[in-house]
Coordinates of C-alpha atoms and ligand atoms in Angstrom, one line a residue:
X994 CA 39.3 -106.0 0.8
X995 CA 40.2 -102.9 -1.3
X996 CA 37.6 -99.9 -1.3
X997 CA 35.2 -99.6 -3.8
X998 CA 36.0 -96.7 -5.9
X999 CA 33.7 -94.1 -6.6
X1000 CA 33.1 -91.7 -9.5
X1001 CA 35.4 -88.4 -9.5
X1002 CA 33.6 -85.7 -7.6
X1003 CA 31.0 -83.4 -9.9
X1004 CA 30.9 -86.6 -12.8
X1005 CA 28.0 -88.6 -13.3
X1006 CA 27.1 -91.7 -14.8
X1007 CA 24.7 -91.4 -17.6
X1008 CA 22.2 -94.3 -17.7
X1009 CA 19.1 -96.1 -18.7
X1010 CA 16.6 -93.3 -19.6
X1011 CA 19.6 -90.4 -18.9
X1012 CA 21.1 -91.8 -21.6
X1013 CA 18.1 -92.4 -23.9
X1014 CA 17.1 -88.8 -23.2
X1015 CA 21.0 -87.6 -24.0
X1016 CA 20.2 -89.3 -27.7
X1017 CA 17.1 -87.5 -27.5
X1018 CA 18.9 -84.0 -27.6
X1019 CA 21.3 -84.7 -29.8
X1020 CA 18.8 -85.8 -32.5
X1021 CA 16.8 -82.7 -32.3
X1022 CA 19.5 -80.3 -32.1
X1023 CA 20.3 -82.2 -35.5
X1024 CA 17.3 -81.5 -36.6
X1025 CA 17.5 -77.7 -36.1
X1026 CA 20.8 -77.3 -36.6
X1027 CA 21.3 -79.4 -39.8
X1028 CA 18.4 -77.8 -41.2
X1029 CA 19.9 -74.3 -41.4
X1030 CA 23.2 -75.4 -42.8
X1031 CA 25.3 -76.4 -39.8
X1032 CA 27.5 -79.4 -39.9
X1033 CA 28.7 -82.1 -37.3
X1034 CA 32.0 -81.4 -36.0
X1035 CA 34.0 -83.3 -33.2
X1036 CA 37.0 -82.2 -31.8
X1037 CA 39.9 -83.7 -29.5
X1038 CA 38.6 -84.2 -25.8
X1039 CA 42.2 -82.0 -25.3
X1040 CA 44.1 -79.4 -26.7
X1041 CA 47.3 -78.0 -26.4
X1042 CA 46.7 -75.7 -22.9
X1043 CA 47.6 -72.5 -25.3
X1044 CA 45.3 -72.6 -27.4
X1045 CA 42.7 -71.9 -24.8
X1046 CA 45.2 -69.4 -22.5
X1047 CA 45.4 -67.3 -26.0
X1048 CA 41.7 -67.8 -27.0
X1049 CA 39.2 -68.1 -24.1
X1050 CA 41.8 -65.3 -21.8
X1051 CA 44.8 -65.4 -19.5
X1052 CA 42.7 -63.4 -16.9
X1053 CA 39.6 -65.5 -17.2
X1054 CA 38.6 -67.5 -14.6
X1055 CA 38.1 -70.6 -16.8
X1056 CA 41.7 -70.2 -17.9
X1057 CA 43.0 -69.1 -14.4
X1058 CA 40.9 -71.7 -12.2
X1059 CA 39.2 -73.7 -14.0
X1060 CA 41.1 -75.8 -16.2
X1061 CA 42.4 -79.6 -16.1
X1062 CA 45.6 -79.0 -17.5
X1063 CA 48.6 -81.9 -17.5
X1064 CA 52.0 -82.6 -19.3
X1065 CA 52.0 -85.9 -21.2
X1066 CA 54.7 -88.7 -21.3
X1067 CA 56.0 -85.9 -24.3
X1068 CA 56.5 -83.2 -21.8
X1069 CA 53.5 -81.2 -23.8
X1070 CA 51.2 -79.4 -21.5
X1071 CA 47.6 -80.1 -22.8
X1072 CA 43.9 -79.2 -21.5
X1073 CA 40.8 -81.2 -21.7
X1074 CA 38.5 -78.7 -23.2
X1075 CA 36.5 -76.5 -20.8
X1076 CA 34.5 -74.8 -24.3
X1077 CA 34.1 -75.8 -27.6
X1078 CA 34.6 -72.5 -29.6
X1079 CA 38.1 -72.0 -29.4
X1080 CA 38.5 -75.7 -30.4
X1081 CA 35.8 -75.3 -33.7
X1082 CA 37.9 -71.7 -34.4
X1083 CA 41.6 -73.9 -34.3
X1084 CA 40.1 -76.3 -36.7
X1085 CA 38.4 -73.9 -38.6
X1086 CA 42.2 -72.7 -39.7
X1087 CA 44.0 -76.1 -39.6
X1088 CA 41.2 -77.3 -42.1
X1089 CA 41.5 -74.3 -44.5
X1090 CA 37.8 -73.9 -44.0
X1091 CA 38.3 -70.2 -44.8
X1092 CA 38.9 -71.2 -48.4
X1093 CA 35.3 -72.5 -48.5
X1094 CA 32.1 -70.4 -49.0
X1095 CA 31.2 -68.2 -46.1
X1096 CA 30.1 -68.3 -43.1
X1097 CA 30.9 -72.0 -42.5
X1098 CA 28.1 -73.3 -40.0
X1099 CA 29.9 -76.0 -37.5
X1100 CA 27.7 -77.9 -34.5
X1101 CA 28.8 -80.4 -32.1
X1102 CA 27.5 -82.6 -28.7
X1103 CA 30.6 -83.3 -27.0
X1104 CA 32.0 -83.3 -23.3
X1105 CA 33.5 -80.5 -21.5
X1106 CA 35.5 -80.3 -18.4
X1107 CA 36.3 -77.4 -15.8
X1108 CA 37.2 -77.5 -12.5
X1109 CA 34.3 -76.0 -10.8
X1110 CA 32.2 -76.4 -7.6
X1111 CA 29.9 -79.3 -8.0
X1112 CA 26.1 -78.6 -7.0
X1113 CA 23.2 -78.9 -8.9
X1114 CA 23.4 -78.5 -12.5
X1115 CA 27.1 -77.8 -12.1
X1116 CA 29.2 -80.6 -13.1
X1117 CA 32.6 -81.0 -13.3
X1118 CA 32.5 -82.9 -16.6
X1119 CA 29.2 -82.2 -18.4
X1120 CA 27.9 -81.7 -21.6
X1121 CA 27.2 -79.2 -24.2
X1122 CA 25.2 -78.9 -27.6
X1123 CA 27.3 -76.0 -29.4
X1124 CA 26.5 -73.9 -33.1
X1125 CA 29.4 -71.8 -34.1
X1126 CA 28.8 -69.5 -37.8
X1127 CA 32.3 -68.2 -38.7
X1128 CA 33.3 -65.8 -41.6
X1129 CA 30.4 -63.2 -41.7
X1130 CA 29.6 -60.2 -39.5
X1131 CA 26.2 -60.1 -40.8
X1132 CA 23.8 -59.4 -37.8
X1133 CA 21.5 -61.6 -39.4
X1134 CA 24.1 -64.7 -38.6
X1135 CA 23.6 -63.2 -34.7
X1136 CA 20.0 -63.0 -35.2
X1137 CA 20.0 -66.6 -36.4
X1138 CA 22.0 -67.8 -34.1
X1139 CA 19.7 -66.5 -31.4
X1140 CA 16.9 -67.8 -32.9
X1141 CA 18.3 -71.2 -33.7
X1142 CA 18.9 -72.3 -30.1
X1143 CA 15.7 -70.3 -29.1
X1144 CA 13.9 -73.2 -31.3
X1145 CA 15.8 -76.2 -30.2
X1146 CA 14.9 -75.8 -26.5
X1147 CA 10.9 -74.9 -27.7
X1148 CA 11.6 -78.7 -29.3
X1149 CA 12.9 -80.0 -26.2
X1150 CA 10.4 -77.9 -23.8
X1151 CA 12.8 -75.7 -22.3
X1152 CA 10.2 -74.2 -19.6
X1153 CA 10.7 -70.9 -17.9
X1154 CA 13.2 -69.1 -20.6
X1155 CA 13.9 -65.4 -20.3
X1156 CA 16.5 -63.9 -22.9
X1157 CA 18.8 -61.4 -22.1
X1158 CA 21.2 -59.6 -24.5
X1159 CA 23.3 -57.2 -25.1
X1160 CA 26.6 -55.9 -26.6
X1161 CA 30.0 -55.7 -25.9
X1162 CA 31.4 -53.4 -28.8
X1163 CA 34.8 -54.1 -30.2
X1164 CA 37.5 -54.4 -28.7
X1165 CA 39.2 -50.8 -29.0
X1166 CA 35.5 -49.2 -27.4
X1167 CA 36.4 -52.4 -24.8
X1168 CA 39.6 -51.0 -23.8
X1169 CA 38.3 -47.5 -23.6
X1170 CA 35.6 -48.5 -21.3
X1171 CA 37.6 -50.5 -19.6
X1172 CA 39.6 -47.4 -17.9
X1173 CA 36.4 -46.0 -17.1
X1174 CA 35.0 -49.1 -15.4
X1175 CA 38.7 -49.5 -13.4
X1176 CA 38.4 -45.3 -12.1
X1177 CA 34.6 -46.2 -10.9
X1178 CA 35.9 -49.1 -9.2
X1179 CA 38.8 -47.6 -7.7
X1180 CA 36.3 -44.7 -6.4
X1181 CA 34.5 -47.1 -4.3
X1182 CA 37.1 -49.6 -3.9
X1183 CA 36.7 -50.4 -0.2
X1184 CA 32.1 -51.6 -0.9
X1185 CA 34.0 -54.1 -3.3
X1186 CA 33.9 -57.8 -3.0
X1187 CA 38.3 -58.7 -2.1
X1188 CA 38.4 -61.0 -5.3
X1189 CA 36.7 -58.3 -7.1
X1190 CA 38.8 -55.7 -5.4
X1191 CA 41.8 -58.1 -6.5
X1192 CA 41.0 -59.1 -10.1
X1193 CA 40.2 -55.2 -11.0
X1194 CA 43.3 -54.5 -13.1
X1195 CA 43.1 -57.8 -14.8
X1196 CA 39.7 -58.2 -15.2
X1197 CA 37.3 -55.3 -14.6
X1198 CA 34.6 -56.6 -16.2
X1199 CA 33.8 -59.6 -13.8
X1200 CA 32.7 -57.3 -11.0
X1201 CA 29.5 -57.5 -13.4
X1202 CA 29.1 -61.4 -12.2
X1203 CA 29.7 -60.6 -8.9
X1204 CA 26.9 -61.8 -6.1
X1205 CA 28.3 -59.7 -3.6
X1206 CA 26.1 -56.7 -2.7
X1207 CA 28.5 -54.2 -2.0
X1208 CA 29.8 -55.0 -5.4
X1209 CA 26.3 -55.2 -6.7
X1210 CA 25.7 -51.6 -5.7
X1211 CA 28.8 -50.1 -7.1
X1212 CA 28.1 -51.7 -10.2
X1213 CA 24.6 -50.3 -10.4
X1214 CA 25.6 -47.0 -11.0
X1215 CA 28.8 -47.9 -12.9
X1216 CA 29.0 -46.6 -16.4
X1217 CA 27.8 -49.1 -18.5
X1218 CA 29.4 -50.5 -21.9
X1219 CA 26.0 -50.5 -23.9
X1220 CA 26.6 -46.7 -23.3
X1221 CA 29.5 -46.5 -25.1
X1222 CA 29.3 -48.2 -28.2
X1223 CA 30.6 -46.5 -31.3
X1224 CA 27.9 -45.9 -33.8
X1225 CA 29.4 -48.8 -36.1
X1226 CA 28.6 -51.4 -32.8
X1227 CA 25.0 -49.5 -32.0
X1228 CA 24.1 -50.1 -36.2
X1229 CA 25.0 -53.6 -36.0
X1230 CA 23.0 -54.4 -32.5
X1231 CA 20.0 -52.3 -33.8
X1232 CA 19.7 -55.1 -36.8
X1233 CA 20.3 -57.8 -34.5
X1234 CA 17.4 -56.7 -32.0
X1235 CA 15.2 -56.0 -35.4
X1236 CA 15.5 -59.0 -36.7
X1237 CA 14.3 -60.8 -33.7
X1238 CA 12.0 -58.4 -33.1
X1239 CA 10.8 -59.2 -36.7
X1240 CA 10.7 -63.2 -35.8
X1241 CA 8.8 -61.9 -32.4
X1242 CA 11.6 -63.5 -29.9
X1243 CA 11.2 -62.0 -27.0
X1244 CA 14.6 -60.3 -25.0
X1245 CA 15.5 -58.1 -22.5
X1246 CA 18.6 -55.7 -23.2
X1247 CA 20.5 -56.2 -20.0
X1248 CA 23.8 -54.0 -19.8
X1249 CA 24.8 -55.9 -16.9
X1250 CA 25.5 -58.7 -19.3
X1251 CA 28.8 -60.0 -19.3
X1252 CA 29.7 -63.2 -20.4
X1253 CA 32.9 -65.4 -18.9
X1254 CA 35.5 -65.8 -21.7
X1255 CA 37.6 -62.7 -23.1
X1256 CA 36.8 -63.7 -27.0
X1257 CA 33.7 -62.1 -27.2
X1258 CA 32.5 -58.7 -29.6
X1259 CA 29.9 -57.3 -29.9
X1260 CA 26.1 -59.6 -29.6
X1261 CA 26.4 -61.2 -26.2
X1262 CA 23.7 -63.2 -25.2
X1263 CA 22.4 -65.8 -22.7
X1264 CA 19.2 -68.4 -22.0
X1265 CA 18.1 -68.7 -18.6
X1266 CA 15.4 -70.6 -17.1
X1267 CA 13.5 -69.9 -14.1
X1268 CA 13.4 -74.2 -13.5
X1269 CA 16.7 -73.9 -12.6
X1270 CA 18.2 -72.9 -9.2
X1271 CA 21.2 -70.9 -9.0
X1272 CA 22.6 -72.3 -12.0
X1273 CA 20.2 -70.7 -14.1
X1274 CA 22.2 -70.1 -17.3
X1275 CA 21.0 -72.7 -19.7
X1276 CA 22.9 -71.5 -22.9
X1277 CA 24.5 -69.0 -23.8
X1278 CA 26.9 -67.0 -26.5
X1279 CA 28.0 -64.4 -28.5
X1280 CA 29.7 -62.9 -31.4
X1281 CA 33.8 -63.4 -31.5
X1282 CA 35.1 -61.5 -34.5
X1283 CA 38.9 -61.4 -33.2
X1284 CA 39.0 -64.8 -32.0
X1285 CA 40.5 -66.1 -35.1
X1286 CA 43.1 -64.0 -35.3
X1287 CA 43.9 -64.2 -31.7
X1288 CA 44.8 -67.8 -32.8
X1289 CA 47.0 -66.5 -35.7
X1290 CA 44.6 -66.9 -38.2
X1291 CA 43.3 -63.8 -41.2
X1292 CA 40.8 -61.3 -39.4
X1293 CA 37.5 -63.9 -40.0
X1294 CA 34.6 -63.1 -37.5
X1295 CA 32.3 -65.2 -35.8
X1296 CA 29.3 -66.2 -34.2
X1297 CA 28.1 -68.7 -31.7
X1298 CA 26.5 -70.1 -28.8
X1299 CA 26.8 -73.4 -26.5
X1300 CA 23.8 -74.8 -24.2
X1301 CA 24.4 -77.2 -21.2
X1302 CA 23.0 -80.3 -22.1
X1303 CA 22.3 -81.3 -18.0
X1304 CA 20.8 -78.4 -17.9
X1305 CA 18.3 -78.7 -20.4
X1306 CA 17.0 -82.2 -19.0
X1307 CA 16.8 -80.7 -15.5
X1308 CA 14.4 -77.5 -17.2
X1309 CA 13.1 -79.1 -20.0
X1310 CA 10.1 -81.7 -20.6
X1311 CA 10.9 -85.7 -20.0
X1312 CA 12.8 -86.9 -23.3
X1313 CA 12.6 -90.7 -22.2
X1314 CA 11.8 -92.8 -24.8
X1315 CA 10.4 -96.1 -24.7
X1316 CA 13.1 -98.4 -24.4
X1317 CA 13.5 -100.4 -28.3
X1318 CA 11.6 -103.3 -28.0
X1319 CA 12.6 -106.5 -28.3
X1320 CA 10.8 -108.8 -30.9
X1321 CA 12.6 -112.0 -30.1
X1322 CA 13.5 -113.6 -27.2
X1323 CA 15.5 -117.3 -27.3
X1324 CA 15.1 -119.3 -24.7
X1325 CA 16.8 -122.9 -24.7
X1326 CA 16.7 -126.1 -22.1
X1327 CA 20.1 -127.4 -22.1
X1328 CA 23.9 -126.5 -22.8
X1329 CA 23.9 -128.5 -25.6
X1330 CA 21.3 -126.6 -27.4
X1331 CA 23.4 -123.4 -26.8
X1332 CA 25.0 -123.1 -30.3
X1333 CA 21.3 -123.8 -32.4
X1334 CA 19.8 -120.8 -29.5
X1335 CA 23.1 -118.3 -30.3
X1336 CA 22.4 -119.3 -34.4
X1337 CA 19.3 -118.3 -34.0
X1338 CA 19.7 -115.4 -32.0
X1339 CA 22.1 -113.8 -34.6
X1340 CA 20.4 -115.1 -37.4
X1341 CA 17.2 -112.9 -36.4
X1342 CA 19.2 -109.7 -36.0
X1343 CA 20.8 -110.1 -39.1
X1344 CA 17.4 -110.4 -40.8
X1345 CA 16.6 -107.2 -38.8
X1346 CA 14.9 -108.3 -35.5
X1347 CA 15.6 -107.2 -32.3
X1348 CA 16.5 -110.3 -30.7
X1349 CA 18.3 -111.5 -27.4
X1350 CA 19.4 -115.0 -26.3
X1351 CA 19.1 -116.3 -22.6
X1352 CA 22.4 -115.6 -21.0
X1353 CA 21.7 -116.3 -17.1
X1354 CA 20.6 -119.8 -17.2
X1355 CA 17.2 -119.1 -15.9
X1356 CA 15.1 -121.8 -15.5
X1357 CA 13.0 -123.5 -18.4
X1358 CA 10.8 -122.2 -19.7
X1359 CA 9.4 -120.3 -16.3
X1360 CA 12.2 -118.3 -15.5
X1361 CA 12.7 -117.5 -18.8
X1362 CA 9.3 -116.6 -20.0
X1363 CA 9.4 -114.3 -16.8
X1364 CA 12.4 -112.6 -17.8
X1365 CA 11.1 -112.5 -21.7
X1366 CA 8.0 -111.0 -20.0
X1367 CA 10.1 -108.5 -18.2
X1368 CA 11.9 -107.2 -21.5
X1369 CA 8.4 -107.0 -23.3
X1370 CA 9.4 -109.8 -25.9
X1371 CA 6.6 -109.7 -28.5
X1372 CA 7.9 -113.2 -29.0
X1373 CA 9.9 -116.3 -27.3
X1374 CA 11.1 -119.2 -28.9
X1375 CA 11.5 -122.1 -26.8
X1376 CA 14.5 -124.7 -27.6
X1377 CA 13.8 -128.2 -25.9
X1378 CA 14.3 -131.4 -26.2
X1379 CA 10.7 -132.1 -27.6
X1380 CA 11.9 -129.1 -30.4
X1381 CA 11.1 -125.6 -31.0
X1382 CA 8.0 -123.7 -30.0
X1383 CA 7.4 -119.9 -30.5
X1384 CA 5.6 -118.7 -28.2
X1385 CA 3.5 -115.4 -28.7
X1386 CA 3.5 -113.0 -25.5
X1387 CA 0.8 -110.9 -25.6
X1388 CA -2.0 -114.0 -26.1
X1389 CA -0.1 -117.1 -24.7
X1390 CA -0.5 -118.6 -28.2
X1391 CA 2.0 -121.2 -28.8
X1392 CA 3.4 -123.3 -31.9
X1393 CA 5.1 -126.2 -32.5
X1394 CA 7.6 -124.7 -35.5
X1395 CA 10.5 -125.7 -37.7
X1396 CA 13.4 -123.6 -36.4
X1397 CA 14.1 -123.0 -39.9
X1398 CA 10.7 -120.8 -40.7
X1399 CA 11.1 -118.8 -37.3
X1400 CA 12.8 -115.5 -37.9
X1401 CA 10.0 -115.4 -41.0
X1402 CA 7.5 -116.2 -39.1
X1403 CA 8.1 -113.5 -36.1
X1404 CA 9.1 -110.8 -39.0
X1405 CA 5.3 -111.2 -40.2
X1406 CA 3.6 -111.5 -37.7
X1407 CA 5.4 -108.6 -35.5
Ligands
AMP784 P1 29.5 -71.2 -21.0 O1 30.4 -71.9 -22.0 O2 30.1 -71.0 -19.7 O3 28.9 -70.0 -21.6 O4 28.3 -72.2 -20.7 C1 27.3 -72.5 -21.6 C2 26.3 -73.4 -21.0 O5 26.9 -74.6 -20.6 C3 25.7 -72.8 -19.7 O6 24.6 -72.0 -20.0 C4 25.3 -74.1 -19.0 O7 24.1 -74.6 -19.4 C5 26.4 -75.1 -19.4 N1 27.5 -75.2 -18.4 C6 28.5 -74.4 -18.2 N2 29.3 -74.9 -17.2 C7 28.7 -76.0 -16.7 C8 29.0 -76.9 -15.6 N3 30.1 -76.8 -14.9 N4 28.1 -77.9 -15.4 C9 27.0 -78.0 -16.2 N5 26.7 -77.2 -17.2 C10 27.5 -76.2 -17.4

């Protein structure tokens, strides 16, 4: 016997009520979303691996670690996506979108892959809901944005949420601060974590995600970029934090707020829920304003945010919905009364019924009834050699009918 294979590590099988509740998010986020002007967009499951080595960051630890990159029969290297924004940005261009009114508002609920340790609420593939605004610098599009995914996880009862915000200037203030950040490290190089220690030339700025107390302490009393935003950067996060101050969205302005991929300007933000465990970040996101041209597009910025959709089902309130129900059931005695049972069966779905036929050759009608029982069949129709009976579930009431008036019999009575 050959071993039964398993799932990849850190995947998961989305079933039954996983699945209804998967539908369940998607819907909503439809309903928020759509409502302020975004519109569906789904991208390839891969790209070509440069488009997220120029976009998310060479020194980034999605690009550097994290990726599932692999050369087709072609000889092309491609990547399964591991973040949706540099895929929406690439269309954005290919698509001409920039000849269309600004800012165009693009969502998606799509599939992502990285390479990552799986443990709770951290998947290896897993899902993501995902709003991207792109062509306006308006702090009112980060403001939005903000309170956009604020209000889909209120609708999906997101429990425990605390905000946190902050800004990471452009990128010139960046690249001063940068040298700033690299001197503090260097001064206290030897309390630094070795991958920290490691990555400082290439990527100062991750010592901020670092767990490792040492690190932790050098960073408290590092200089901080909030700090040195120019005065262009501080106007444009004061009408960010006014707006939602206006709209009474609560935040906290964490410095120590660095986000993962290099395209980010400016807003930075991120959802976390105290429901979680150490994976607390439930969403997250930021404004991007050189992303596009990064990607060899005209200067166009941009504004965005993806949450985790696992995430979100593990914090937030049961989505199951009742399963649909099933109005029909046909049951039937004999082989030979298989075709009039499948006639019928399709017949009643095409009038609009939910309908299924017997398909195990349970026994008749007492296996079958049970079964129809099981499902919650409103109604059975019974196929026999005596003819048809319908049979209603709920009172045990049953007919003698013409096969002919069933599907407009269950339709009214239903
Ligand atoms: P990021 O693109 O890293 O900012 O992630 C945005 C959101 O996606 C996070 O807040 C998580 O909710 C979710 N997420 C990111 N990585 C994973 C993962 N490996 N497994 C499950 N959810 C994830």
């Amino acid at each position: 016997m050959s071993e039964r294979l398993k799932a990849p590590r850190g995947t998961r099988d989305v079933l039954g009520e996983q699945a209804a509740a998967y539908a369940e998010v998607e819907q909503r986020a439809r309903g928020v979303l759509e409502a302020a002007g975004y519109e569906r967009i789904e991208t390839p499951a891969f790209e070509a691996t440069e488009l997220f080595a120029r976009g998310v960051g060479p020194a980034t630890d999605v690009v550097e670690k994290e990726m599932y990159t692999f050369e087709d029969a072609g000889g092309r290297s491609l990547t399964l996506r591991p973040e949706g924004t540099a895929p929406v940005c690439r269309a954005y261009l290919e698509h001409g979108m920039s000849r269309r009114p600004q800012p165009v508002k693009l969502w998606y609920m799509s599939s992502f892959f990285r390479f990552e340790r799986a443990q709770a609420g951290r998947y290896r593939q897993f899902w993501q809901v995902g709003a991207e605004a792109i062509g306006s610098d308006d702090p009112a599009v980060d403001a939005e944005s903000i309170l956009l995914l604020a209000e889909l996880f209120d609708t999906l009862g997101v429990r425990g949420l605390r905000l946190r915000l902050s800004s990471l200037g452009t990128p010139r203030t960046r690249a001063l601060y940068r040298e700033q950040l690299i001197e503090h490290l260097n001064r206290h190089a030897e309390q630094l974590s070795t991958e920290v220690r490691e990555r400082m030339q290439r990527n100062p700025l991750r010592a901020f995600d670092s767990d490792h107390a040492g690190t932790r302490a050098v960073i408290a009393t590092a200089p901080k970029l909030l700090d040195a935003l120019d005065s262009a950067d501080r106007e444009h996060f004061t009408a960010v934090r006014e707006l939602l101050d206006d709209a009474s969205l609560a935040y906290e302005v964490d410095p120590m707020l660095v986000r993962g991929l290099d395209y980010y300007t400016r807003t930075v933000f991120e959802f976390e829920s105290a429901e979680l465990g150490a994976q607390r970040g439930v969403g997250g996101g930021g404004r991007y304003d050189g992303l596009i041209e990064q990607l060899a597009g005209p200067p166009t910025p941009g504004c965005g945010w993806a949450a985790g959709v696992e995430r979100i089902l593990l914090a937030g309130e049961p989505l199951a919905r009742a399963g649909a129900p099933v109005d029909l059931y046909v049951g039937f005695d004999a082989p030979q009364r298989r075709r009039v049972a499948f006639a019928l069966a399709t017949q009643a779905r095409q009038a609009g019924l939910h309908a299924q036929l017997e398909l195990a050759g349970r026994s008749f009608p007492k296996g079958q009834l049970k079964h129809a029982d099981r499902l919650g069949a409103r109604f059975v129709a019974l196929l026999g050699a005596d003819g048809v009976a319908l049979r209603q579930m709920d009172t045990g009431e049953q007919t003698e009918t013409a096969s002919e008036g069933l599907i407009a019999q269950v339709l009214r009575r239903r």
